[in-house]
Coordinates of C-alpha atoms in Angstrom, one line a residue:
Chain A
X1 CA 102.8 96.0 108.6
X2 CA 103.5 99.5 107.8
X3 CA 102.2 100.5 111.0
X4 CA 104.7 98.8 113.2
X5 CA 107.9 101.0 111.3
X6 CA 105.9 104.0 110.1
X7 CA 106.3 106.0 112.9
X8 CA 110.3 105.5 113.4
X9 CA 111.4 108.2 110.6
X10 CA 108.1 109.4 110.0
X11 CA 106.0 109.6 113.1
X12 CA 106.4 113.4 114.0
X13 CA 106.5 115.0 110.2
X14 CA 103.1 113.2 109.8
X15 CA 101.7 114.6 112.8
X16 CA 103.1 118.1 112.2
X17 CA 101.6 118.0 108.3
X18 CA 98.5 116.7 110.2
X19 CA 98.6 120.2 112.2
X20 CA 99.5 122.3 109.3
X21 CA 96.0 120.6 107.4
X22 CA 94.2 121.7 110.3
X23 CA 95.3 125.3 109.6
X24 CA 93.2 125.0 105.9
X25 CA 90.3 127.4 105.7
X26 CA 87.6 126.2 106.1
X27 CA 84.0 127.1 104.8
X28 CA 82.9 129.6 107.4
X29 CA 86.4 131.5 106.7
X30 CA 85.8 131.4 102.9
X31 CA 82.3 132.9 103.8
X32 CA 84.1 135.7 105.8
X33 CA 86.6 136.3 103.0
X34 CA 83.4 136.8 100.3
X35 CA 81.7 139.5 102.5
X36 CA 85.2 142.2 102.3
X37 CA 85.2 144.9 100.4
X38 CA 88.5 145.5 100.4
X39 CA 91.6 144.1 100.2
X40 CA 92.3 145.7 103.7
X41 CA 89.4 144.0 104.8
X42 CA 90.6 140.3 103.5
X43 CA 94.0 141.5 105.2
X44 CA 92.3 141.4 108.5
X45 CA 90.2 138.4 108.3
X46 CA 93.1 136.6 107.1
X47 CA 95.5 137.6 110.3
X48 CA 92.6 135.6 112.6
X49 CA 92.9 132.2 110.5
X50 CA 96.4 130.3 110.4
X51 CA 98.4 132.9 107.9
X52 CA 98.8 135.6 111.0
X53 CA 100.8 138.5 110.1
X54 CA 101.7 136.9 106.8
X55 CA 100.4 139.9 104.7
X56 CA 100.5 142.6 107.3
X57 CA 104.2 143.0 107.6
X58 CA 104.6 144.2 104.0
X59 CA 105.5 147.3 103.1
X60 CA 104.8 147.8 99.8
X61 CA 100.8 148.1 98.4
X62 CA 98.7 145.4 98.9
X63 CA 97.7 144.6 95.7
X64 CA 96.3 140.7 94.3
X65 CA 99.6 139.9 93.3
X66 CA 100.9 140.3 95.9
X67 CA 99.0 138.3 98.4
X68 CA 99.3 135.9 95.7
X69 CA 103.2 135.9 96.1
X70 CA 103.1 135.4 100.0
X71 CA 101.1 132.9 99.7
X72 CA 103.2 130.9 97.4
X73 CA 106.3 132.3 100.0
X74 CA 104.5 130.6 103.1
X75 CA 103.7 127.2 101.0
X76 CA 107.2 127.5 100.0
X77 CA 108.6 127.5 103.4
X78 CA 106.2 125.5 104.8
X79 CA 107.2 123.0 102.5
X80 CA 110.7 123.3 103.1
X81 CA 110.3 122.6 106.5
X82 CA 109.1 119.1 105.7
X83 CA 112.0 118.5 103.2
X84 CA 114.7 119.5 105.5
X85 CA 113.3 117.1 108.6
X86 CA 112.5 113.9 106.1
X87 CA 114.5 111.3 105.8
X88 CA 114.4 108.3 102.8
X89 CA 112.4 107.2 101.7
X90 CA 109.6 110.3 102.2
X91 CA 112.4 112.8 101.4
X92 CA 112.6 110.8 97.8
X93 CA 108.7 111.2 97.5
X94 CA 108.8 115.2 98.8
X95 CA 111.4 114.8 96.0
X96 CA 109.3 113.8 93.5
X97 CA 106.3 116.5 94.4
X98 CA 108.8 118.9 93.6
X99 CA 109.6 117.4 90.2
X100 CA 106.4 118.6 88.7
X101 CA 106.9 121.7 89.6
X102 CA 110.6 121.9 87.6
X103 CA 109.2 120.3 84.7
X104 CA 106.8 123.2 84.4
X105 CA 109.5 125.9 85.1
X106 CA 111.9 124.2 82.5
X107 CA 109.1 124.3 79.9
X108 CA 108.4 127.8 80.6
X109 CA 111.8 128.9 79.9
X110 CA 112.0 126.6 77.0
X111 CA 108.8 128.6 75.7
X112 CA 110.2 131.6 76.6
X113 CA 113.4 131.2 75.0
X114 CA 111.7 130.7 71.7
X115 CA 110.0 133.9 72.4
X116 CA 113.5 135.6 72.7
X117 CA 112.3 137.3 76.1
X118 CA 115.0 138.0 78.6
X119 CA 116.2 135.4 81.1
X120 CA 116.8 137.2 83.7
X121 CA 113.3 138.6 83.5
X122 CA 111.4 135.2 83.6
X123 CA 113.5 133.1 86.6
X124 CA 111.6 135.1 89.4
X125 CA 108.1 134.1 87.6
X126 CA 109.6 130.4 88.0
X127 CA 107.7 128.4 91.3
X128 CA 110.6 128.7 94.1
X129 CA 109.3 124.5 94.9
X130 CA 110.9 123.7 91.4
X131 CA 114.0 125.6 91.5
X132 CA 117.3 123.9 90.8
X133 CA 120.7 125.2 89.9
X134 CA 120.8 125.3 86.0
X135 CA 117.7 126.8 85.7
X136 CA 119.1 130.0 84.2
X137 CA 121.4 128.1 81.5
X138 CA 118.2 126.6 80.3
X139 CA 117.5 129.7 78.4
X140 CA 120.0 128.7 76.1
X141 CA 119.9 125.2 74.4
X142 CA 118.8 125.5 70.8
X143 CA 117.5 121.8 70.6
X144 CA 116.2 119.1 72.5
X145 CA 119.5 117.2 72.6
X146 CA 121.5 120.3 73.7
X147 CA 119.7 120.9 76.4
X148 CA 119.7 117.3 77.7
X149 CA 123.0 116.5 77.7
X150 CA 124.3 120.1 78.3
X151 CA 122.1 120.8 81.5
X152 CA 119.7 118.7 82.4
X153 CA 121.6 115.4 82.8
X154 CA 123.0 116.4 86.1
X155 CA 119.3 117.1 87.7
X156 CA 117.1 114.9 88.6
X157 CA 114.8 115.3 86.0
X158 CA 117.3 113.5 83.7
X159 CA 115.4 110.2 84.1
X160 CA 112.0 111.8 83.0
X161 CA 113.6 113.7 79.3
X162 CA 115.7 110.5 78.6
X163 CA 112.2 109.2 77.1
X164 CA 111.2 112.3 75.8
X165 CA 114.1 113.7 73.9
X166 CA 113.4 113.6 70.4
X167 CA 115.5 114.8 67.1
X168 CA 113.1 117.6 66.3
X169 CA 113.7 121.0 67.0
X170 CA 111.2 123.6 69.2
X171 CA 109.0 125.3 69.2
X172 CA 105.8 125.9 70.5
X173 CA 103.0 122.7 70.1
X174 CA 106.2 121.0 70.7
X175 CA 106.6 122.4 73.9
X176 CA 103.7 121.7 75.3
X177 CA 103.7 117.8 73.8
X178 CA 107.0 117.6 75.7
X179 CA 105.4 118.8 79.1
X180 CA 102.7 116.3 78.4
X181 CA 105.1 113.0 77.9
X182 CA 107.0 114.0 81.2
X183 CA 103.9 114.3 83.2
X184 CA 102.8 110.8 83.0
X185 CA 103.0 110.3 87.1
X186 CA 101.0 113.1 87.5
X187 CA 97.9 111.4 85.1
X188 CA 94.5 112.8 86.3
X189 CA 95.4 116.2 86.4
X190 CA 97.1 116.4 83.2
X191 CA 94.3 114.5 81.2
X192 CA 91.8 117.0 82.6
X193 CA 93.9 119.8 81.6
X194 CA 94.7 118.4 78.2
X195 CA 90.9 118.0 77.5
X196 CA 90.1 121.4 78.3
X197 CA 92.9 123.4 76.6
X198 CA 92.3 121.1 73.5
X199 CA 88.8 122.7 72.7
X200 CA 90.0 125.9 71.2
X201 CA 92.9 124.3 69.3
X202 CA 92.6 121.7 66.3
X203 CA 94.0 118.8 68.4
X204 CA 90.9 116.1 67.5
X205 CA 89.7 113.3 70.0
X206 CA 91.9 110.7 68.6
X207 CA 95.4 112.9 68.7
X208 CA 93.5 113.7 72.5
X209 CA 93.4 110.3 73.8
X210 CA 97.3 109.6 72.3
X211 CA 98.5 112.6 74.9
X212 CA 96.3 110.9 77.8
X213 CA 98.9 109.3 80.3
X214 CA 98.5 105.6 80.9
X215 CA 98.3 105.8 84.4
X216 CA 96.0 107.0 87.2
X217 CA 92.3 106.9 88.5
X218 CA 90.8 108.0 85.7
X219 CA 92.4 104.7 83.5
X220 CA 90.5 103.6 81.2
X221 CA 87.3 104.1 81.5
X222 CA 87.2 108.1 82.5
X223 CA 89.7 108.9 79.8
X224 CA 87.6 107.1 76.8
X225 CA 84.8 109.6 78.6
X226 CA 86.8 112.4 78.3
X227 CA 88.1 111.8 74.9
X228 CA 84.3 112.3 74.1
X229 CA 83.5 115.2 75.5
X230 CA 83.1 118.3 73.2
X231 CA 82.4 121.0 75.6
X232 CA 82.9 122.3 79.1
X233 CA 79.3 120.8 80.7
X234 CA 80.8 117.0 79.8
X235 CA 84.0 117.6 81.3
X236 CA 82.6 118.9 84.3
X237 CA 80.1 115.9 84.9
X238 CA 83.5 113.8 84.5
X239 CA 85.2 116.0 87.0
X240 CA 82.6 115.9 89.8
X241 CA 84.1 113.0 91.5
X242 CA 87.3 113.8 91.9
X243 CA 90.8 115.9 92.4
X244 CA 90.2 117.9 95.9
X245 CA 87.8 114.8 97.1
X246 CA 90.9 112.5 96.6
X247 CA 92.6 115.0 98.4
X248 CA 91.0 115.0 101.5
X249 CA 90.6 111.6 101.9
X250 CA 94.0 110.8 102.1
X251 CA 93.9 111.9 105.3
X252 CA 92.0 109.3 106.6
X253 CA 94.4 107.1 106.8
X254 CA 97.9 106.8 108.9
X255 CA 101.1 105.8 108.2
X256 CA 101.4 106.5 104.5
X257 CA 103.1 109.0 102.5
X258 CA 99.8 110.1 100.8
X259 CA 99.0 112.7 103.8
X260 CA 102.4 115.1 102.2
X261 CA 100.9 115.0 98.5
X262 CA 97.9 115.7 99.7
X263 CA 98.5 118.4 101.8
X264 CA 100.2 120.2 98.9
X265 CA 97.8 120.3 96.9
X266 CA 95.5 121.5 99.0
X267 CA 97.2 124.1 99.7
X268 CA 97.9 125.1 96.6
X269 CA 94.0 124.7 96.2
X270 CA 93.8 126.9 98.7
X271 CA 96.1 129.6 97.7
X272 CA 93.7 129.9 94.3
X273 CA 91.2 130.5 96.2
X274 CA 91.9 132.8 97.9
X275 CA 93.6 134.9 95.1
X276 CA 90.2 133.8 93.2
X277 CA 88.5 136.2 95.6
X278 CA 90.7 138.4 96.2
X279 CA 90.6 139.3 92.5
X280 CA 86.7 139.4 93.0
X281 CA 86.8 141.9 95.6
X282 CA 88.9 144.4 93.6
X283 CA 87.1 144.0 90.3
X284 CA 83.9 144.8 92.3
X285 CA 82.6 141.2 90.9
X286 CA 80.3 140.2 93.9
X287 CA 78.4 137.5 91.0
X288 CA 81.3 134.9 90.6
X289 CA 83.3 135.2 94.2
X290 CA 81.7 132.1 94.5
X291 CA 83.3 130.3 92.2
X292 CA 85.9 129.2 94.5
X293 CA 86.2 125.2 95.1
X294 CA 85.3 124.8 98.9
X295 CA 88.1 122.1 100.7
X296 CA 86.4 121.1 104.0
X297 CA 82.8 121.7 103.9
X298 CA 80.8 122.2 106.9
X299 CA 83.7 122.0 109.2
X300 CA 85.0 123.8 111.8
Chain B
X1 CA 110.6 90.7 87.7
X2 CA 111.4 87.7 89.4
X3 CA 114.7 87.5 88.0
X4 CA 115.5 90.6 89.3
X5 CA 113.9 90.0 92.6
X6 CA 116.7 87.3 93.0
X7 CA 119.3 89.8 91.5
X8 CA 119.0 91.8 94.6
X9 CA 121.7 91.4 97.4
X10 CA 119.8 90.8 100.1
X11 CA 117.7 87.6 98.6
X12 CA 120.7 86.0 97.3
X13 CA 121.9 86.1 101.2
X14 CA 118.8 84.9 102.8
X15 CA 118.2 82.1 100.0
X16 CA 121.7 81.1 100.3
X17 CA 121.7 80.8 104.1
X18 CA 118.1 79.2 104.1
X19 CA 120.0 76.3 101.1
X20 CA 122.6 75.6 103.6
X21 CA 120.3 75.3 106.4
X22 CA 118.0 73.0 105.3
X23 CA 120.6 70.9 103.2
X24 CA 123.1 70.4 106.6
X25 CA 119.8 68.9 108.4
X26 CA 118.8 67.3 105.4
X27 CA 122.3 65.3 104.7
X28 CA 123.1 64.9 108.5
X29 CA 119.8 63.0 109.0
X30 CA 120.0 60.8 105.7
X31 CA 123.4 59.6 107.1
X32 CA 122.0 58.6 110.6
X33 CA 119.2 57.0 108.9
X34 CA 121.5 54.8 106.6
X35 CA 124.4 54.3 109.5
X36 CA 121.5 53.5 111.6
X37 CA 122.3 55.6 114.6
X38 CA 119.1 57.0 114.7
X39 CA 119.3 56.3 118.3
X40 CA 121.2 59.2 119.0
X41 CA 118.5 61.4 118.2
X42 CA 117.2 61.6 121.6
X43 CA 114.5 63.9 122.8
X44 CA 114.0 62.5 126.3
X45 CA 117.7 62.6 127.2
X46 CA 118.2 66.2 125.8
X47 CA 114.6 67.1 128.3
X48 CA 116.3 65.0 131.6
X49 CA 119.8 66.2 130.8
X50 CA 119.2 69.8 131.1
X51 CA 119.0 71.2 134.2
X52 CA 115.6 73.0 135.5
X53 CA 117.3 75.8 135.9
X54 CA 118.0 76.3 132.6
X55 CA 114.2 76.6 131.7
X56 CA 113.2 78.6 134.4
X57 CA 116.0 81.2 133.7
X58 CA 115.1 81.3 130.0
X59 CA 111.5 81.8 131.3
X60 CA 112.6 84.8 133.2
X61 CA 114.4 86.2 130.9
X62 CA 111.9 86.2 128.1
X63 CA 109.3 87.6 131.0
X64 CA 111.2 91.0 131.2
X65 CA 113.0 91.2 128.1
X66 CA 109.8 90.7 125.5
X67 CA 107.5 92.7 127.8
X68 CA 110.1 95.6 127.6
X69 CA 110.2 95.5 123.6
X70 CA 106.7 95.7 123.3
X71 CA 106.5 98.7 125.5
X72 CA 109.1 100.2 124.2
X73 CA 107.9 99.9 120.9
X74 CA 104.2 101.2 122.1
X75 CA 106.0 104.1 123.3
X76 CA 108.2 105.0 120.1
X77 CA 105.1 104.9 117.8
X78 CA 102.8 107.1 120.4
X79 CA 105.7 109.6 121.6
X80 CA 106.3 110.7 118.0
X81 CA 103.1 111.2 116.9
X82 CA 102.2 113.2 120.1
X83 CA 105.2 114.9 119.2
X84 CA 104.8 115.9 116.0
X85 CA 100.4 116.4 116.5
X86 CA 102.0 119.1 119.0
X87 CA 103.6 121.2 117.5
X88 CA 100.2 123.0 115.9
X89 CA 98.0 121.7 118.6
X90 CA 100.5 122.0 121.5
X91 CA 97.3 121.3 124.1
X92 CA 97.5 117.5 123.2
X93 CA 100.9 117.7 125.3
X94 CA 99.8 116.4 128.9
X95 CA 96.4 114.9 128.1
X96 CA 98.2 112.5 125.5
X97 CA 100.8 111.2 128.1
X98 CA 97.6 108.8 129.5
X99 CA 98.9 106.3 126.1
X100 CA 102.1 106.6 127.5
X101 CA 101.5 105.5 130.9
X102 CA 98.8 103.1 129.6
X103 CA 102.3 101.3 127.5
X104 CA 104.7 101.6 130.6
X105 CA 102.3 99.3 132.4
X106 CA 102.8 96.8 130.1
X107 CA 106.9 96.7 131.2
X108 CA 105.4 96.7 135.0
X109 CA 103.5 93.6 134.0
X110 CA 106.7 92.3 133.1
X111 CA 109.1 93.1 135.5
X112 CA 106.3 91.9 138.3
X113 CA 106.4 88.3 136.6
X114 CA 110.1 88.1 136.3
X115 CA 110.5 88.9 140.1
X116 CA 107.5 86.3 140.8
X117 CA 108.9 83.8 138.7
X118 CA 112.5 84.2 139.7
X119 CA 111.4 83.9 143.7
X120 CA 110.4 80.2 143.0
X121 CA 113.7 79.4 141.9
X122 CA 114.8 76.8 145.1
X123 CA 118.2 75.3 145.3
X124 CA 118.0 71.1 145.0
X125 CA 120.8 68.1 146.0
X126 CA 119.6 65.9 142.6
X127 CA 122.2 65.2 140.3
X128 CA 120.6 62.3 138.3
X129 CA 117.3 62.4 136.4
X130 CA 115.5 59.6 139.5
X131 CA 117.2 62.0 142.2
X132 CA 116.1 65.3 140.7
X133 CA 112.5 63.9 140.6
X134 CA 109.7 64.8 138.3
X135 CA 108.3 68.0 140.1
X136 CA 111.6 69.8 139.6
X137 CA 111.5 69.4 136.0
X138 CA 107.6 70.4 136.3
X139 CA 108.7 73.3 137.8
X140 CA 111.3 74.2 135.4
X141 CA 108.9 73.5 132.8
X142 CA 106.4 75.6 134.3
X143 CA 108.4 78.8 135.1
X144 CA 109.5 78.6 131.0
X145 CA 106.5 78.9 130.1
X146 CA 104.6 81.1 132.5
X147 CA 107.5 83.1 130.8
X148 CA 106.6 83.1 127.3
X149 CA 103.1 83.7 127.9
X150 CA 103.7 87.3 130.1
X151 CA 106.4 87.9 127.2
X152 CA 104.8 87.4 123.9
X153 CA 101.3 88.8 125.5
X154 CA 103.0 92.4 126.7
X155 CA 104.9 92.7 123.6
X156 CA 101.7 92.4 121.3
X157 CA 100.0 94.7 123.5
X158 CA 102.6 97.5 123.4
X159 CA 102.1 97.2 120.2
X160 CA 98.6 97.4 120.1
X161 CA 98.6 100.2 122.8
X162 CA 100.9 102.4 120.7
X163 CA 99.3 102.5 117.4
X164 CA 96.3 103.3 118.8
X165 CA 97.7 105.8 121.4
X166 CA 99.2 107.1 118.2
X167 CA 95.9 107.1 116.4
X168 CA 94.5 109.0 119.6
X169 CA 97.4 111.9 119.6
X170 CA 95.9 112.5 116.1
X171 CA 92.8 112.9 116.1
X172 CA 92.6 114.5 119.3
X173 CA 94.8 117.5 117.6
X174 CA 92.0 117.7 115.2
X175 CA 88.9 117.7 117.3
X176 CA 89.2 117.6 121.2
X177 CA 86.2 115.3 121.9
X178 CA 87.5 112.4 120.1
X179 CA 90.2 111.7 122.6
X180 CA 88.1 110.0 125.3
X181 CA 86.4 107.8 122.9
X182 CA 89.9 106.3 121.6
X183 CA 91.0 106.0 125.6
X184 CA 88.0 103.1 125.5
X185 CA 90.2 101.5 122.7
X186 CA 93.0 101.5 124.2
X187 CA 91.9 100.4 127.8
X188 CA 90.3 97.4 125.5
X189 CA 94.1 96.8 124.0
X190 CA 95.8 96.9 127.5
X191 CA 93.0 94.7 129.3
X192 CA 95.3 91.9 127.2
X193 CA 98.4 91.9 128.5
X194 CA 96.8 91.9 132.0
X195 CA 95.1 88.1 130.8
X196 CA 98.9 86.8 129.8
X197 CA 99.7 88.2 133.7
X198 CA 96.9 85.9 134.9
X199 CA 98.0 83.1 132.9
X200 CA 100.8 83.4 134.0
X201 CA 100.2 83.0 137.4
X202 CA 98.0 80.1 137.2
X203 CA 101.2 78.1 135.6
X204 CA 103.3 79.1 138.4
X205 CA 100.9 78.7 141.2
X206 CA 101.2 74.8 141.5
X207 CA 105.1 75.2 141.6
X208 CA 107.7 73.8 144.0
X209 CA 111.2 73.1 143.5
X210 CA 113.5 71.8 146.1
X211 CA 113.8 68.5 147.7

């Protein structure tokens, strides 16, 4: 019966993410995007699609970087937008989307603590969506346990180390095994990322399939597949079916919260993309712009 | 997790209350049963004892007030999502307002029956069941529920009309030809609450109250 009380709190954020989805390049405007030369050129053909005068009001050069930055500023905002209209339960769930997001800045600065790099010089490479307010004192816990009940026992991500926290101290492998525990709501896309940063270390299948999340689509029978597969071809037949498919066909339902995730992710999509080609253009690399993962085919 | 199912506040209220319920009626009619005064249990003097008017102005009141919730309702789910499709696609704006007006009718419906059904409403001398007569309390009878068919019929078709007006905002944002084809939908939806206004009508039409 979600129908009959969806649209009460949610009725106009769905219909304005609904919008914002229709802004999403589509295939002819990837097309137009492959056939610039420049960057100037993308600059233009980007003003006529739903970005505008995104890049043109910058002052410094345009360089790949920097469209890449916009681009994360307009998500950022757009995003933002949604957040500061919801109430519970989606702003819980627009909650949770940005949890992800800290989990990977808090490893980062984790990693790059152990590195002894500079603070200060890694917060701006942290993603704005996962910012919170003791980001910076991160930096400084020595062990796992520190930095739990020093810092992160105030943020929300408190819930997600309490499992995690373990007597051992960091470092690197460690890290990354943390970031993989914590991501167990976010199973498909982690299992495919395991599996394909696992072929040039000495993780084996068996260690593999211990880091796989118990949770998602792809449980049980696409993870026993991809605990099998030795190269890239394999995980790519495994792959075919899914992540921006699932995407878009959230959207053909109404009155659920799935239309928000989705559109983020998209987006996101979209945003690699587009940087995808714009790094094509400068490196003068006509063979792979193509490369790019189309969203809405054949659309207009 | 059933345990903590019942943990929760809000079950332990409506379990508790439901207990109660059912064990007052449950006690109260084993003692009539054993003090045998079952006689008192007496549907046919509760149905001559209350006046006509008491039906008919229950009937009325359901006529108007039901019809209004369902178009109210049809009109919070449509008007949001026509809001919110807007803002990106702001030509949706006055095409979309057709759901709207198709959900409004359904309160017209309403508020035609309640006036209808309140005219036959006649003033009468009886006092006793013989002296009130049998087509009084058919009329009463018949004005409650010429009632609750024009009220329960509007309210599920605002709600009908809404979600798929709502449905139509949408997609219409998206692609400009589909909004026609989900008009056909909704005329469909409204088309019902114009057969509880006919029912309606033929319960009321044989009624006469007076002397």
């Amino acid at each position: 019966m979600a129908e009959l009380s969806f649209n009460v709190d949610h009725g106009y954020l769905e219909g304005l993410v609904r919008g914002m989805k229709a802004g999403i390049l589509t295939h002819t405007d990837y097309h137009n995007l492959a056939q610039c030369d420049t960057l100037e050129d993308m600059k233009l053909h980007l003003q006529s699609t739903s970005y505008g005068k995104l890049l043109s009001s910058s002052e410094a050069d345009l360089t790949v970087s920097l469209v890449d930055s916009k681009l994360r500023e307009s998500l950022v905002t757009e995003f933002s937008c949604l957040r500061s209209n919801a109430l519970p339960p989606l702003s819980a769930f627009l909650d949770y989307i940005t949890y992800s997001y800290m989990i990977d800045n808090v490893v980062m600065l984790i990693t790059g603590a152990l590195k002894q790099r500079d603070v200060a010089e890694l917060l701006p490479r942290c993603h704005p969506l996962g910012a919170f307010d003791q980001m910076a004192a991160v930096g400084i816990a020595r062990t796992p346990t520190e930095l739990y009940s020093a810092i992160l026992v105030d943020t929300p991500l408190a819930q997600f180390f309490q499992d995690a926290v373990s007597e051992s101290n960091l470092d690197e492998m460690e890290a990354e095994i943390l970031r993989n525990k914590l991501y167990k709501f976010e199973a498909d896309r982690r299992a495919f990322i395991i599996t394909v940063n696992s072929f040039g270390t000495d993780l084996s299948g068996g260690e593999r399939s211990e880091l796989y999340p118990s949770c998602g689509k792809l449980y049980p029978e696409g993870l026993r597949l991809l605990a099998k597969a030795e190269d890239h071809e394999q995980v790519k037949a495994v792959a075919d079916c899914y992540p921006v498919k699932l995407n878009t066909l959230a959207f053909l339902q109404q009155f659920h919260f799935g239309v928000f995730y989705s559109y983020i992710k998209l987006k996101e999509q979209e945003s690699r993309n587009i940087v995808w080609i714009a790094e094509c253009v400068t490196q003068r690399q006509k063979s792979k712009i193509n490369n790019y993962i189309p969203i809405f085919p054949g659309t207009s | 997790m059933l345990l903590e199912w019942m943990m929760n506040g809000h079950a332990i209220l409506y379990t508790g209350v439901t207990l109660a319920f059912w064990s007052t009626i449950l006690i109260v009619g084993i003692c009539y049963t054993i003090f045998d005064l079952g006689f008192r249990f007496d549907v046919a003097w509760f149905l001559t004892e209350t006046s006509p008017f008491m039906w008919a102005s229950l009937g009325i009141g359901l006529a108007i007030s039901l019809s209004v919730v369902g178009a109210a309702w049809g009109i919070y789910i449509t008007g949001s999502s026509i809001i919110g499709g807007g803002v990106k696609a702001p030509r949706i704006k006055t095409k979309n307002l057709v759901s709207i007006i198709f959900c409004e009718a359904v309160a017209i419906y309403g508020i035609i029956m309640a006036i209808v059904i309140s005219n036959m409403a006649e003033d009468f001398s009886g006092t006793t069941p013989e002296t009130i007569g049998a087509r009084n309390y058919q009329a009463g009878y018949s004005m409650f529920g010429a009632g609750l068919t024009v009220g329960f019929s509007n309210l599920f078709c605002g709600i009908c009309v809404g979600i798929v007006g709502s449905g139509a905002a949408l997609a219409d944002a998206q692609n400009a030809s589909l909004f026609v084809k989900i008009l056909i939908v909704e005329i469909f939806g409204s088309a019902i609450g114009l057969f509880g206004v006919i029912v309606a009508i033929l319960q009321t039409s044989k009624v006469k109250m007076g002397d």
